[in-house]
């Protein structure tokens, strides 16, 4: 499980390496058609995943996000304004995280799961402190990604998206985005790759022992109590094609 939150929220980029589990994270949601297409694939394949939509995007498409929540998927905090939080003061970071929690929870009719992902994976001590003050259990990065926000033509190359996303291992968090149609074209192959190798798809709550919605609960039976995740180096990650 996650360590207790003190003055700073823990920073995680993967779960325990002791179990063959994968946590798919889907960010942003700029395209409602992409959101619904990804959702349909996850439901058809019975795959657990965690969504990190941008707050103002949820506010502009409430029916779409009520559909995601009604399907039983956990929704987490990707900030309201999608700004680079390392440029913000503590008060601004806290206000943005809290606004996202308030607006999105009102739209979907339930509380968000207590995880936050800063835009671009950029973080510092101020963000970790504000996340803790906002009640977040962890600031979540990733250790594998489709790189579906890379410059053209990379983000439109479905085979490349699959190759990128299938570099995960036990406990990996895989980042992808619901912005363009190419990710949804890659998703079934990504799912098949991990499933054929014996991986179970889990929510972040399952991975880190935090209560929350689980659309396909039988997956819980495959998990053993996880050890505390190994934190990444205490350095802000260099912006990468897998921008969160």
Short mmCIF file of N, CA, C and O in Angstrom, two decimals, residues 25-32 35 50-58 65 76 78-79 82 117-120 148-149 175-180 243-244:
data_model
loop_
_atom_site.label_atom_id
_atom_site.label_comp_id
_atom_site.label_asym_id
_atom_site.label_seq_id
_atom_site.Cartn_x
_atom_site.Cartn_y
_atom_site.Cartn_z
N UNK A 25 -3.75 4.07 -17.72
CA UNK A 25 -4.26 5.40 -17.37
C UNK A 25 -4.58 6.14 -18.67
O UNK A 25 -3.75 6.18 -19.58
N UNK A 26 -5.76 6.71 -18.74
CA UNK A 26 -6.18 7.46 -19.93
C UNK A 26 -6.41 8.91 -19.54
O UNK A 26 -7.28 9.21 -18.72
N UNK A 27 -5.64 9.80 -20.14
CA UNK A 27 -5.64 11.22 -19.75
C UNK A 27 -6.41 12.10 -20.73
O UNK A 27 -6.74 11.71 -21.84
N UNK A 28 -6.65 13.30 -20.28
CA UNK A 28 -7.15 14.44 -21.06
C UNK A 28 -8.62 14.32 -21.42
O UNK A 28 -9.47 14.88 -20.76
N UNK A 29 -8.95 13.68 -22.54
CA UNK A 29 -10.34 13.57 -22.97
C UNK A 29 -10.81 14.68 -23.87
O UNK A 29 -12.00 15.01 -23.91
N UNK A 30 -9.89 15.28 -24.64
CA UNK A 30 -10.27 16.37 -25.54
C UNK A 30 -11.30 15.92 -26.58
O UNK A 30 -12.08 16.73 -27.07
N UNK A 31 -11.26 14.65 -26.96
CA UNK A 31 -12.19 14.12 -27.96
C UNK A 31 -13.22 13.23 -27.28
O UNK A 31 -12.88 12.16 -26.75
N UNK A 32 -14.47 13.65 -27.27
CA UNK A 32 -15.51 12.82 -26.66
C UNK A 32 -15.67 11.50 -27.43
O UNK A 32 -15.93 10.46 -26.81
N UNK A 35 -12.98 9.23 -26.18
CA UNK A 35 -13.31 8.74 -24.83
C UNK A 35 -14.29 7.58 -24.92
O UNK A 35 -14.09 6.52 -24.31
N UNK A 50 -7.88 3.51 -15.23
CA UNK A 50 -8.16 4.73 -14.46
C UNK A 50 -8.10 5.92 -15.41
O UNK A 50 -7.16 6.04 -16.21
N UNK A 51 -9.08 6.80 -15.31
CA UNK A 51 -9.17 7.97 -16.18
C UNK A 51 -8.71 9.22 -15.47
O UNK A 51 -9.04 9.43 -14.30
N UNK A 52 -7.95 10.05 -16.18
CA UNK A 52 -7.48 11.34 -15.66
C UNK A 52 -7.92 12.46 -16.63
O UNK A 52 -7.12 13.02 -17.35
N UNK A 53 -9.21 12.80 -16.65
CA UNK A 53 -9.64 13.87 -17.54
C UNK A 53 -9.31 15.25 -16.98
O UNK A 53 -9.21 15.44 -15.77
N UNK A 54 -9.16 16.20 -17.88
CA UNK A 54 -8.96 17.60 -17.48
C UNK A 54 -10.29 18.16 -17.01
O UNK A 54 -11.34 17.93 -17.62
N UNK A 55 -10.26 18.95 -15.94
CA UNK A 55 -11.50 19.42 -15.34
C UNK A 55 -12.38 20.22 -16.28
O UNK A 55 -13.60 19.99 -16.35
N UNK A 56 -11.80 21.17 -17.00
CA UNK A 56 -12.65 21.99 -17.87
C UNK A 56 -13.20 21.19 -19.04
O UNK A 56 -14.26 21.52 -19.60
N UNK A 57 -12.51 20.10 -19.42
CA UNK A 57 -13.02 19.22 -20.46
C UNK A 57 -14.25 18.47 -19.95
O UNK A 57 -15.25 18.32 -20.67
N UNK A 58 -14.19 18.00 -18.72
CA UNK A 58 -15.34 17.32 -18.12
C UNK A 58 -16.53 18.27 -18.04
O UNK A 58 -17.66 17.90 -18.36
N UNK A 65 -18.76 12.10 -19.41
CA UNK A 65 -18.05 11.67 -18.21
C UNK A 65 -18.97 11.01 -17.19
O UNK A 65 -18.53 10.15 -16.42
N UNK A 76 -9.84 10.21 -11.80
CA UNK A 76 -8.88 10.88 -10.94
C UNK A 76 -8.66 12.31 -11.43
O UNK A 76 -9.25 12.77 -12.39
N UNK A 78 -6.72 15.41 -13.00
CA UNK A 78 -5.66 15.83 -13.94
C UNK A 78 -5.61 17.36 -14.01
O UNK A 78 -5.20 17.91 -15.03
N UNK A 79 -5.99 17.99 -12.92
CA UNK A 79 -6.07 19.44 -12.75
C UNK A 79 -7.22 20.03 -13.57
O UNK A 79 -7.70 19.40 -14.52
N UNK A 82 -5.13 22.33 -16.65
CA UNK A 82 -4.10 21.64 -17.43
C UNK A 82 -2.87 22.54 -17.63
O UNK A 82 -2.20 22.49 -18.67
N UNK A 117 -2.53 13.74 -11.32
CA UNK A 117 -1.42 13.74 -12.28
C UNK A 117 -1.22 15.16 -12.78
O UNK A 117 -2.11 15.75 -13.40
N UNK A 118 -0.05 15.75 -12.54
CA UNK A 118 0.24 17.08 -13.07
C UNK A 118 0.51 17.02 -14.56
O UNK A 118 1.05 16.02 -15.07
N UNK A 119 0.14 18.05 -15.26
CA UNK A 119 0.35 18.12 -16.70
C UNK A 119 1.83 17.92 -17.04
O UNK A 119 2.71 18.53 -16.44
N UNK A 120 2.08 17.05 -18.01
CA UNK A 120 3.44 16.80 -18.45
C UNK A 120 4.27 15.99 -17.49
O UNK A 120 5.45 15.74 -17.74
N UNK A 148 1.46 8.98 -27.41
CA UNK A 148 0.47 9.42 -28.38
C UNK A 148 0.26 10.93 -28.40
O UNK A 148 -0.65 11.44 -29.05
N UNK A 149 1.14 11.66 -27.71
CA UNK A 149 1.17 13.12 -27.84
C UNK A 149 2.49 13.58 -28.46
O UNK A 149 2.81 14.76 -28.42
N UNK A 175 0.66 5.17 -19.69
CA UNK A 175 -0.02 6.42 -20.01
C UNK A 175 -0.48 6.44 -21.46
O UNK A 175 0.28 6.12 -22.37
N UNK A 176 -1.74 6.83 -21.67
CA UNK A 176 -2.25 7.11 -23.01
C UNK A 176 -3.29 8.22 -22.89
O UNK A 176 -3.65 8.65 -21.79
N UNK A 177 -3.77 8.71 -24.02
CA UNK A 177 -4.65 9.88 -24.04
C UNK A 177 -5.87 9.62 -24.93
O UNK A 177 -5.76 8.94 -25.95
N UNK A 178 -6.99 10.21 -24.54
CA UNK A 178 -8.21 10.12 -25.34
C UNK A 178 -8.39 11.44 -26.09
O UNK A 178 -9.30 12.23 -25.79
N UNK A 179 -7.51 11.66 -27.05
CA UNK A 179 -7.52 12.91 -27.81
C UNK A 179 -7.66 12.68 -29.32
O UNK A 179 -8.25 13.49 -30.02
N UNK A 180 -7.10 11.58 -29.81
CA UNK A 180 -7.06 11.29 -31.24
C UNK A 180 -7.51 9.84 -31.46
O UNK A 180 -7.48 9.03 -30.53
N UNK A 243 3.59 13.10 -22.79
CA UNK A 243 3.07 14.16 -21.91
C UNK A 243 1.73 13.79 -21.34
O UNK A 243 0.83 13.37 -22.06
N UNK A 244 1.62 13.95 -20.01
CA UNK A 244 0.38 13.61 -19.34
C UNK A 244 -0.64 14.67 -19.45
O UNK A 244 -1.65 14.68 -18.81
#
